[in-house]
CSV table of C-alpha atoms in Angstrom, one decimal:
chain,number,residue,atom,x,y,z
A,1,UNK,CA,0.0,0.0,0.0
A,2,UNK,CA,1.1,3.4,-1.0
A,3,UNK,CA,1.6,5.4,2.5
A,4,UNK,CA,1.7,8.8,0.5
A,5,UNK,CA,-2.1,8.0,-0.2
A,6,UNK,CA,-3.1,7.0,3.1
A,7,UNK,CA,-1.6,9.9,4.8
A,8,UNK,CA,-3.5,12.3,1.9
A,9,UNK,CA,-6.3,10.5,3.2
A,10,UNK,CA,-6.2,11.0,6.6
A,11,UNK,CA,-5.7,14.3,5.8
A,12,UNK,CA,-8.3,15.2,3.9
A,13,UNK,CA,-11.0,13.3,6.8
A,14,UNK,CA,-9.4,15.4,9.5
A,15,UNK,CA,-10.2,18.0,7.7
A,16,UNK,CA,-13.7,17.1,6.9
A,17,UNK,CA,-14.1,16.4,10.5
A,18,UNK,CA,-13.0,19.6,11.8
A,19,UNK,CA,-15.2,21.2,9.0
A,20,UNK,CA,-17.9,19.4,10.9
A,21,UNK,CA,-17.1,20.4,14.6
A,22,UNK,CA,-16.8,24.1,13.1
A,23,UNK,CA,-20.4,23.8,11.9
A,24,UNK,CA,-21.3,22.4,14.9
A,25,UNK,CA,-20.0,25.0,17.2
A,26,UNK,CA,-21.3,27.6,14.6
A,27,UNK,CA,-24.8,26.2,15.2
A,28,UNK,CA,-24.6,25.7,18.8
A,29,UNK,CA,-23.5,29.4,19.0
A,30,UNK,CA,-26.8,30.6,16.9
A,31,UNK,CA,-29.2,28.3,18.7
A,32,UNK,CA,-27.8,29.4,22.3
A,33,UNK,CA,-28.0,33.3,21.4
A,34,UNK,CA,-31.7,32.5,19.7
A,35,UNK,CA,-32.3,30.7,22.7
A,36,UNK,CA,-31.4,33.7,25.2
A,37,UNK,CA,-33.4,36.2,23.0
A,38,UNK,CA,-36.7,34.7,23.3
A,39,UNK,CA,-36.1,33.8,27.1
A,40,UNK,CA,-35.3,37.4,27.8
A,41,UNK,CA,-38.2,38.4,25.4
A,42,UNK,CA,-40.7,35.9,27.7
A,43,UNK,CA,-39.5,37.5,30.5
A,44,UNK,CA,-39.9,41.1,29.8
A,45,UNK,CA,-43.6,40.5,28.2
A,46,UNK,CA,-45.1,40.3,32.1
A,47,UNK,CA,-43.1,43.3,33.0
A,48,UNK,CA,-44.3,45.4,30.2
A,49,UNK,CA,-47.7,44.4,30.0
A,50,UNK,CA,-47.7,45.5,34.2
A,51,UNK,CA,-46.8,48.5,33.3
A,52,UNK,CA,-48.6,48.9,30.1
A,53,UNK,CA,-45.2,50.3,28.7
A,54,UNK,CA,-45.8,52.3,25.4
A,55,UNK,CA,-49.9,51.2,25.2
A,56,UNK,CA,-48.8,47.0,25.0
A,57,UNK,CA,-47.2,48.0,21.5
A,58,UNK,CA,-43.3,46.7,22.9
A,59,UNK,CA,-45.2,43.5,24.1
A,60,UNK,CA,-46.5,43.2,20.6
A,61,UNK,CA,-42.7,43.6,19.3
A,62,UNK,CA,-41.7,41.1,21.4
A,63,UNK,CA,-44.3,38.5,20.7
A,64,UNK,CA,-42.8,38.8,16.8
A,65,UNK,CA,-39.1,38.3,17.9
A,66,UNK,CA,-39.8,35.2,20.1
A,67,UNK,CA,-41.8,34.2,16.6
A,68,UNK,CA,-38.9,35.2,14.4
A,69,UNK,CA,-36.5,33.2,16.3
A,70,UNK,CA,-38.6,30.3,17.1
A,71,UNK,CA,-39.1,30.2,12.7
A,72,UNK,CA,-35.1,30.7,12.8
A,73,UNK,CA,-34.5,27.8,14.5
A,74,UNK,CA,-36.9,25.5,13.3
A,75,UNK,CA,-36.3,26.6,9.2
A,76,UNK,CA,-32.5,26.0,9.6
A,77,UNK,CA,-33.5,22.7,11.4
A,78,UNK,CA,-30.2,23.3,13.9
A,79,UNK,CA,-31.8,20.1,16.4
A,80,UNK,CA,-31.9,17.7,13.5
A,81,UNK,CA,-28.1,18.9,12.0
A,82,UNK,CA,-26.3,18.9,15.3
A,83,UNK,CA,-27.5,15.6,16.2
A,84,UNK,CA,-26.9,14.5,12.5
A,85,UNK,CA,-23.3,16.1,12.9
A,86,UNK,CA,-22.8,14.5,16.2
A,87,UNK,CA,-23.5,11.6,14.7
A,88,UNK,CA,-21.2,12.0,11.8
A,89,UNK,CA,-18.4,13.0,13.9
A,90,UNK,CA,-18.7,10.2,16.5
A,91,UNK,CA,-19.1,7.4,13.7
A,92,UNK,CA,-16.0,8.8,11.6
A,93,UNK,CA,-14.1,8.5,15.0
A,94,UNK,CA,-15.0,4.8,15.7
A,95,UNK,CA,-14.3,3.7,11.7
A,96,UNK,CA,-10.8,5.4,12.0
A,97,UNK,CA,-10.4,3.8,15.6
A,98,UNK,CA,-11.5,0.4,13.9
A,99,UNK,CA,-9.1,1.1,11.2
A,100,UNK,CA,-6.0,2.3,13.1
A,101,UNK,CA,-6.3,-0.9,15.8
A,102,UNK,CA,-7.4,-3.8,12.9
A,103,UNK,CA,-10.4,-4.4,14.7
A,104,UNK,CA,-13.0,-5.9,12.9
A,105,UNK,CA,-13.5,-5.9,9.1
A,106,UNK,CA,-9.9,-4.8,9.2
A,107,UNK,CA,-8.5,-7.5,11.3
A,108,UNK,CA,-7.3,-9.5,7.4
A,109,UNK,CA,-3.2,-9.1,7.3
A,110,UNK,CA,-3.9,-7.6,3.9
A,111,UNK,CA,-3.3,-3.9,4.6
A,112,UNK,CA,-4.4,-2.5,1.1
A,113,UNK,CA,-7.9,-4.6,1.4
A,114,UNK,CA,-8.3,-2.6,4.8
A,115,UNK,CA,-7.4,0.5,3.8
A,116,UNK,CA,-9.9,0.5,0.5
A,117,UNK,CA,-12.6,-1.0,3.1
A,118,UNK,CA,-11.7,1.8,5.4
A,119,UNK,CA,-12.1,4.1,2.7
A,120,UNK,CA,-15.4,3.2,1.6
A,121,UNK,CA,-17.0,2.6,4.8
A,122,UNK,CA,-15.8,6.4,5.8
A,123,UNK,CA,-16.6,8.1,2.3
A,124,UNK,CA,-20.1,6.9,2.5
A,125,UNK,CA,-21.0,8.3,5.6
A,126,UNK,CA,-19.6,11.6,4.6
A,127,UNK,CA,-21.7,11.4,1.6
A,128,UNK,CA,-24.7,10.4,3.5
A,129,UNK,CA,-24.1,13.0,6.0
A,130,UNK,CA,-23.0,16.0,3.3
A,131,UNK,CA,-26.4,15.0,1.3
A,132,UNK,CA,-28.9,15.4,4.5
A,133,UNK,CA,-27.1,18.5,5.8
A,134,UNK,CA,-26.8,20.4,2.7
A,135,UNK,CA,-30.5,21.4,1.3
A,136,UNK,CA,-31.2,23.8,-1.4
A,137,UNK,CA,-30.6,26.6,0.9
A,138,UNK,CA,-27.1,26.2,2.3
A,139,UNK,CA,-24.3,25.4,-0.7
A,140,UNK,CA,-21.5,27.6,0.7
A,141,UNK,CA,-20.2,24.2,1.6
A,142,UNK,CA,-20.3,22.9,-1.5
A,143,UNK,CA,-18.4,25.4,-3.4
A,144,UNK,CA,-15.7,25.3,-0.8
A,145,UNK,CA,-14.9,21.9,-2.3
A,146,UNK,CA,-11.5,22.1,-4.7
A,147,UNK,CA,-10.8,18.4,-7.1
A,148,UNK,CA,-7.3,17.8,-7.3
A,149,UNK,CA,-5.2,15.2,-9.1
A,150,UNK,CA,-4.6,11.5,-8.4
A,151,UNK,CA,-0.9,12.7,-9.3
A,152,UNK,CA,-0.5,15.1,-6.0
């Protein structure tokens, strides 16, 4: 087995897994600041309808941002993608762990068979993963993507 193309390999999955932890601390951040908006916005509705500040019209602005937020979250489905990251991330982990101690269906002395295996079994779940995370409305990570040659 070439160890040039293994290490390029490796490489490039790192990568793609840290690609996936920054996404997932990129969505963590915008669901914990949505999160804290419409808890402060439930919170202050009380206050100002007490007081009947500015004739209930701020409690009315803040009945729309605990709305806006709550559409935020749920249009950019950030639940469903950070468990299918998590997911991603842990299984990617386990394969490579799998991989690096022949356990397994890399336990065969043949070291090329495991790594092609290894490949396969990892390159699928990135495709399965890239192809539920990336809908019609986010292909920023798509373009990101650069082809190189076999040769490099």
């Amino acid at each position: 087995m070439n160890k040039d193309i293994e290490i390029k390999f490796l490489s490039d999955l790192t990568k793609t897994r840290a690609d996936y932890i920054d996404q997932e601390n990129s969505m963590k951040k915008c669901l914990k600041i949505s999160f804290y908006i419409r808890a402060i916005s439930l919170l202050l509705i009380p206050i100002f309808t007490f007081w009947d500040f500015l004739n209930g019209g701020l409690v009315i602005i803040l009945t729309a941002v605990i709305s806006f937020t709550e559409f935020y979250t749920k249009f950019n489905k950030f639940d469903y993608k950070l468990n299918l990251l998590n997911r991603a991330i842990t299984s990617l982990d386990m394969e490579y762990y799998r991989y690096h101690y022949e356990c397994e269906d890399y336990s065969s002395e043949d070291g090329i068979n495991n790594f092609k295996i290894f490949v396969e079994k990892t390159t699928l779940m990135i495709e399965e993963t890239e192809l539920k995370l990336n809908n019609k409305y986010d292909m920023s990570a798509t373009k990101n993507i650069r082809y190189t040659s076999k040769d490099n």
